[in-house]
Amino acid sequence: NGLWGSIAEWNFEGESVAVHPKHDWCVQMFDIKAENYVLKTTLKPENCVAAGFIFDVDGDTIYSSNKIAMVDFSEKEVWLTRARNFKKDAARRINLPDGEFELKVLCFGTTVEVYVNNELFVHHQYERKGGKVGLFADMGKVTFKDTIIEYIEN
């Protein structure tokens, strides 16, 4: 809706969501709030700069507090960052797999971990209280398949 990055058309088909923001980043927020959980998706990038999850969103605009776990295809890194300034809170190099791959984010208490194909790439500690979750895409086409959230009870 333009409140988060650029306006882009999100296409929902079966168990997949595809988007192609051409000149900027965008997010698709879900009406889901959670504190302790695992987010999983199968990413199929097609010439995009970056893709992943936005989470711990507290509000409804670009100025809301938030975090992003993403794979940056241009820099070949897995990042934890925040929308609007995109300062790297934590990052690690990755040899990008060909085709599609699984992206998983674990959020439990102060811990946030990012996995690609079940390999841990980033572990970071945040002060966090949970919030809304969504999908993140930056300049290029990407498909998110079989996206799920698994809640973890304390």
PDB file of C-alpha atoms in Angstrom:
ATOM      1  CA  ASN A   1       0.000   0.000   0.000  1.00  0.00           C
ATOM      2  CA  GLY A   2       3.012   2.293  -0.189  1.00  0.00           C
ATOM      3  CA  LEU A   3       3.340   2.685   3.584  1.00  0.00           C
ATOM      4  CA  TRP A   4       6.316   0.326   3.434  1.00  0.00           C
ATOM      5  CA  GLY A   5       8.741   1.069   0.580  1.00  0.00           C
ATOM      6  CA  SER A   6       7.379   1.248  -2.934  1.00  0.00           C
ATOM      7  CA  ILE A   7       3.991   0.178  -4.172  1.00  0.00           C
ATOM      8  CA  ALA A   8       4.238  -3.239  -5.805  1.00  0.00           C
ATOM      9  CA  GLU A   9       1.753  -5.816  -6.995  1.00  0.00           C
ATOM     10  CA  TRP A  10       1.791  -8.936  -4.826  1.00  0.00           C
ATOM     11  CA  ASN A  11       0.407 -12.015  -6.575  1.00  0.00           C
ATOM     12  CA  PHE A  12      -1.100 -14.743  -4.397  1.00  0.00           C
ATOM     13  CA  GLU A  13      -1.485 -18.128  -6.074  1.00  0.00           C
ATOM     14  CA  GLY A  14      -2.009 -21.389  -4.203  1.00  0.00           C
ATOM     15  CA  GLU A  15       0.758 -21.720  -1.618  1.00  0.00           C
ATOM     16  CA  SER A  16       2.945 -19.047  -3.264  1.00  0.00           C
ATOM     17  CA  VAL A  17       3.305 -15.275  -3.153  1.00  0.00           C
ATOM     18  CA  ALA A  18       5.255 -13.476  -5.903  1.00  0.00           C
ATOM     19  CA  VAL A  19       6.281  -9.840  -6.231  1.00  0.00           C
ATOM     20  CA  HIS A  20       8.404  -7.774  -8.608  1.00  0.00           C
ATOM     21  CA  PRO A  21       9.335  -4.340  -7.212  1.00  0.00           C
ATOM     22  CA  LYS A  22      11.414  -2.824 -10.008  1.00  0.00           C
ATOM     23  CA  HIS A  23      12.963   0.274  -8.444  1.00  0.00           C
ATOM     24  CA  ASP A  24      12.784  -0.031  -4.653  1.00  0.00           C
ATOM     25  CA  TRP A  25      11.971  -2.359  -1.768  1.00  0.00           C
ATOM     26  CA  CYS A  26       8.514  -3.321  -0.541  1.00  0.00           C
ATOM     27  CA  VAL A  27       6.870  -5.469   2.109  1.00  0.00           C
ATOM     28  CA  GLN A  28       3.679  -7.470   2.414  1.00  0.00           C
ATOM     29  CA  MET A  29       2.490  -7.342   6.014  1.00  0.00           C
ATOM     30  CA  PHE A  30       0.359 -10.097   7.513  1.00  0.00           C
ATOM     31  CA  ASP A  31      -2.208  -9.540  10.222  1.00  0.00           C
ATOM     32  CA  ILE A  32      -0.247 -11.818  12.544  1.00  0.00           C
ATOM     33  CA  LYS A  33       1.447 -10.806  15.779  1.00  0.00           C
ATOM     34  CA  ALA A  34       3.875 -13.138  17.503  1.00  0.00           C
ATOM     35  CA  GLU A  35       6.725 -13.077  19.996  1.00  0.00           C
ATOM     36  CA  ASN A  36       8.363 -16.524  19.927  1.00  0.00           C
ATOM     37  CA  TYR A  37       8.212 -18.405  16.627  1.00  0.00           C
ATOM     38  CA  VAL A  38       9.917 -19.833  13.564  1.00  0.00           C
ATOM     39  CA  LEU A  39       9.167 -18.300  10.143  1.00  0.00           C
ATOM     40  CA  LYS A  40       9.932 -20.492   7.127  1.00  0.00           C
ATOM     41  CA  THR A  41       9.638 -20.042   3.384  1.00  0.00           C
ATOM     42  CA  THR A  42      11.117 -21.376   0.171  1.00  0.00           C
ATOM     43  CA  LEU A  43      12.597 -18.470  -1.779  1.00  0.00           C
ATOM     44  CA  LYS A  44      12.817 -18.502  -5.553  1.00  0.00           C
ATOM     45  CA  PRO A  45      14.753 -15.353  -6.549  1.00  0.00           C
ATOM     46  CA  GLU A  46      14.724 -14.120 -10.141  1.00  0.00           C
ATOM     47  CA  ASN A  47      17.172 -11.234 -10.561  1.00  0.00           C
ATOM     48  CA  CYS A  48      16.234  -9.562  -7.290  1.00  0.00           C
ATOM     49  CA  VAL A  49      18.621  -7.660  -5.025  1.00  0.00           C
ATOM     50  CA  ALA A  50      17.361  -9.084  -1.709  1.00  0.00           C
ATOM     51  CA  ALA A  51      14.464 -10.972  -0.123  1.00  0.00           C
ATOM     52  CA  GLY A  52      13.395 -12.213   3.289  1.00  0.00           C
ATOM     53  CA  PHE A  53      11.149 -11.526   6.283  1.00  0.00           C
ATOM     54  CA  ILE A  54      10.226  -8.372   8.148  1.00  0.00           C
ATOM     55  CA  PHE A  55       9.255  -9.022  11.766  1.00  0.00           C
ATOM     56  CA  ASP A  56       8.777  -7.475  15.207  1.00  0.00           C
ATOM     57  CA  VAL A  57       6.842  -4.673  13.519  1.00  0.00           C
ATOM     58  CA  ASP A  58       5.232  -2.368  16.072  1.00  0.00           C
ATOM     59  CA  GLY A  59       3.026  -0.043  14.051  1.00  0.00           C
ATOM     60  CA  ASP A  60       1.650   0.444  10.565  1.00  0.00           C
ATOM     61  CA  THR A  61       4.124   2.655   8.691  1.00  0.00           C
ATOM     62  CA  ILE A  62       7.741   2.806   7.551  1.00  0.00           C
ATOM     63  CA  TYR A  63       8.569   4.632  10.780  1.00  0.00           C
ATOM     64  CA  SER A  64       7.506   1.681  12.952  1.00  0.00           C
ATOM     65  CA  SER A  65      10.091  -0.299  14.876  1.00  0.00           C
ATOM     66  CA  ASN A  66      10.963  -3.494  12.995  1.00  0.00           C
ATOM     67  CA  LYS A  67      13.664  -5.967  12.014  1.00  0.00           C
ATOM     68  CA  ILE A  68      14.462  -7.638   8.694  1.00  0.00           C
ATOM     69  CA  ALA A  69      16.155 -10.973   8.041  1.00  0.00           C
ATOM     70  CA  MET A  70      17.221 -11.083   4.412  1.00  0.00           C
ATOM     71  CA  VAL A  71      19.434 -12.704   1.848  1.00  0.00           C
ATOM     72  CA  ASP A  72      21.242  -9.992  -0.124  1.00  0.00           C
ATOM     73  CA  PHE A  73      21.949 -11.485  -3.539  1.00  0.00           C
ATOM     74  CA  SER A  74      24.026  -8.528  -4.746  1.00  0.00           C
ATOM     75  CA  GLU A  75      26.419  -8.633  -1.760  1.00  0.00           C
ATOM     76  CA  LYS A  76      26.128 -12.412  -1.242  1.00  0.00           C
ATOM     77  CA  GLU A  77      25.345 -12.021   2.457  1.00  0.00           C
ATOM     78  CA  VAL A  78      22.681 -12.926   4.982  1.00  0.00           C
ATOM     79  CA  TRP A  79      21.711  -9.865   7.037  1.00  0.00           C
ATOM     80  CA  LEU A  80      19.763  -8.764  10.047  1.00  0.00           C
ATOM     81  CA  THR A  81      18.812  -5.121   9.627  1.00  0.00           C
ATOM     82  CA  ARG A  82      15.945  -2.640  10.017  1.00  0.00           C
ATOM     83  CA  ALA A  83      13.816  -0.877   7.451  1.00  0.00           C
ATOM     84  CA  ARG A  84      14.325   2.358   6.613  1.00  0.00           C
ATOM     85  CA  ASN A  85      18.056   2.882   7.143  1.00  0.00           C
ATOM     86  CA  PHE A  86      19.154  -0.753   6.441  1.00  0.00           C
ATOM     87  CA  LYS A  87      22.187  -0.625   8.750  1.00  0.00           C
ATOM     88  CA  LYS A  88      23.665  -4.117   9.178  1.00  0.00           C
ATOM     89  CA  ASP A  89      23.042  -5.354  12.723  1.00  0.00           C
ATOM     90  CA  ALA A  90      24.677  -8.683  11.805  1.00  0.00           C
ATOM     91  CA  ALA A  91      25.806 -10.207   8.505  1.00  0.00           C
ATOM     92  CA  ARG A  92      27.651 -13.217   7.111  1.00  0.00           C
ATOM     93  CA  ARG A  93      28.841 -14.162   3.621  1.00  0.00           C
ATOM     94  CA  ILE A  94      27.013 -16.952   1.801  1.00  0.00           C
ATOM     95  CA  ASN A  95      27.686 -19.076  -1.246  1.00  0.00           C
ATOM     96  CA  LEU A  96      24.272 -18.692  -2.790  1.00  0.00           C
ATOM     97  CA  PRO A  97      22.526 -21.918  -3.740  1.00  0.00           C
ATOM     98  CA  ASP A  98      21.225 -22.244  -7.298  1.00  0.00           C
ATOM     99  CA  GLY A  99      17.471 -22.024  -7.784  1.00  0.00           C
ATOM    100  CA  GLU A 100      15.188 -22.042  -4.792  1.00  0.00           C
ATOM    101  CA  PHE A 101      16.205 -22.522  -1.170  1.00  0.00           C
ATOM    102  CA  GLU A 102      14.722 -22.481   2.324  1.00  0.00           C
ATOM    103  CA  LEU A 103      14.966 -19.377   4.504  1.00  0.00           C
ATOM    104  CA  LYS A 104      14.151 -19.811   8.191  1.00  0.00           C
ATOM    105  CA  VAL A 105      14.137 -17.232  11.001  1.00  0.00           C
ATOM    106  CA  LEU A 106      13.963 -18.261  14.659  1.00  0.00           C
ATOM    107  CA  CYS A 107      12.795 -15.598  17.134  1.00  0.00           C
ATOM    108  CA  PHE A 108      12.819 -16.650  20.775  1.00  0.00           C
ATOM    109  CA  GLY A 109      13.225 -14.255  23.674  1.00  0.00           C
ATOM    110  CA  THR A 110      16.168 -11.992  22.824  1.00  0.00           C
ATOM    111  CA  THR A 111      17.584 -14.434  20.245  1.00  0.00           C
ATOM    112  CA  VAL A 112      17.162 -14.104  16.486  1.00  0.00           C
ATOM    113  CA  GLU A 113      18.766 -16.701  14.192  1.00  0.00           C
ATOM    114  CA  VAL A 114      18.705 -16.895  10.393  1.00  0.00           C
ATOM    115  CA  TYR A 115      19.144 -20.204   8.560  1.00  0.00           C
ATOM    116  CA  VAL A 116      19.535 -20.967   4.861  1.00  0.00           C
ATOM    117  CA  ASN A 117      18.864 -24.600   3.952  1.00  0.00           C
ATOM    118  CA  ASN A 118      19.036 -25.422   7.682  1.00  0.00           C
ATOM    119  CA  GLU A 119      22.544 -23.953   8.067  1.00  0.00           C
ATOM    120  CA  LEU A 120      22.863 -21.227  10.701  1.00  0.00           C
ATOM    121  CA  PHE A 121      24.201 -18.015   9.139  1.00  0.00           C
ATOM    122  CA  VAL A 122      23.392 -15.269  11.638  1.00  0.00           C
ATOM    123  CA  HIS A 123      22.813 -15.281  15.394  1.00  0.00           C
ATOM    124  CA  HIS A 124      22.041 -11.972  17.112  1.00  0.00           C
ATOM    125  CA  GLN A 125      20.580 -10.680  20.372  1.00  0.00           C
ATOM    126  CA  TYR A 126      17.952  -7.923  20.386  1.00  0.00           C
ATOM    127  CA  GLU A 127      15.733  -6.385  22.994  1.00  0.00           C
ATOM    128  CA  ARG A 128      12.441  -7.507  21.506  1.00  0.00           C
ATOM    129  CA  LYS A 129       8.789  -7.872  22.391  1.00  0.00           C
ATOM    130  CA  GLY A 130       7.484  -9.386  19.169  1.00  0.00           C
ATOM    131  CA  GLY A 131       5.037  -7.803  16.728  1.00  0.00           C
ATOM    132  CA  LYS A 132       3.666  -8.226  13.226  1.00  0.00           C
ATOM    133  CA  VAL A 133       5.432 -10.241  10.521  1.00  0.00           C
ATOM    134  CA  GLY A 134       5.596 -10.008   6.727  1.00  0.00           C
ATOM    135  CA  LEU A 135       7.555 -10.581   3.526  1.00  0.00           C
ATOM    136  CA  PHE A 136      10.333  -8.320   2.210  1.00  0.00           C
ATOM    137  CA  ALA A 137      11.544  -7.941  -1.405  1.00  0.00           C
ATOM    138  CA  ASP A 138      14.012  -5.541  -3.010  1.00  0.00           C
ATOM    139  CA  MET A 139      14.289  -4.659  -6.724  1.00  0.00           C
ATOM    140  CA  GLY A 140      13.485  -7.763  -8.730  1.00  0.00           C
ATOM    141  CA  LYS A 141      11.167 -10.713  -8.882  1.00  0.00           C
ATOM    142  CA  VAL A 142      10.983 -13.212  -6.031  1.00  0.00           C
ATOM    143  CA  THR A 143       8.523 -15.957  -5.137  1.00  0.00           C
ATOM    144  CA  PHE A 144       7.854 -17.078  -1.552  1.00  0.00           C
ATOM    145  CA  LYS A 145       6.540 -20.661  -1.445  1.00  0.00           C
ATOM    146  CA  ASP A 146       5.027 -22.629   1.439  1.00  0.00           C
ATOM    147  CA  THR A 147       5.478 -19.788   3.947  1.00  0.00           C
ATOM    148  CA  ILE A 148       4.566 -20.825   7.490  1.00  0.00           C
ATOM    149  CA  ILE A 149       4.874 -19.609  11.065  1.00  0.00           C
ATOM    150  CA  GLU A 150       5.324 -22.082  13.912  1.00  0.00           C
ATOM    151  CA  TYR A 151       4.651 -20.627  17.354  1.00  0.00           C
ATOM    152  CA  ILE A 152       6.931 -21.566  20.264  1.00  0.00           C
ATOM    153  CA  GLU A 153       5.426 -21.664  23.752  1.00  0.00           C
ATOM    154  CA  ASN A 154       7.534 -20.408  26.637  1.00  0.00           C
TER     155      ASN A 154
END
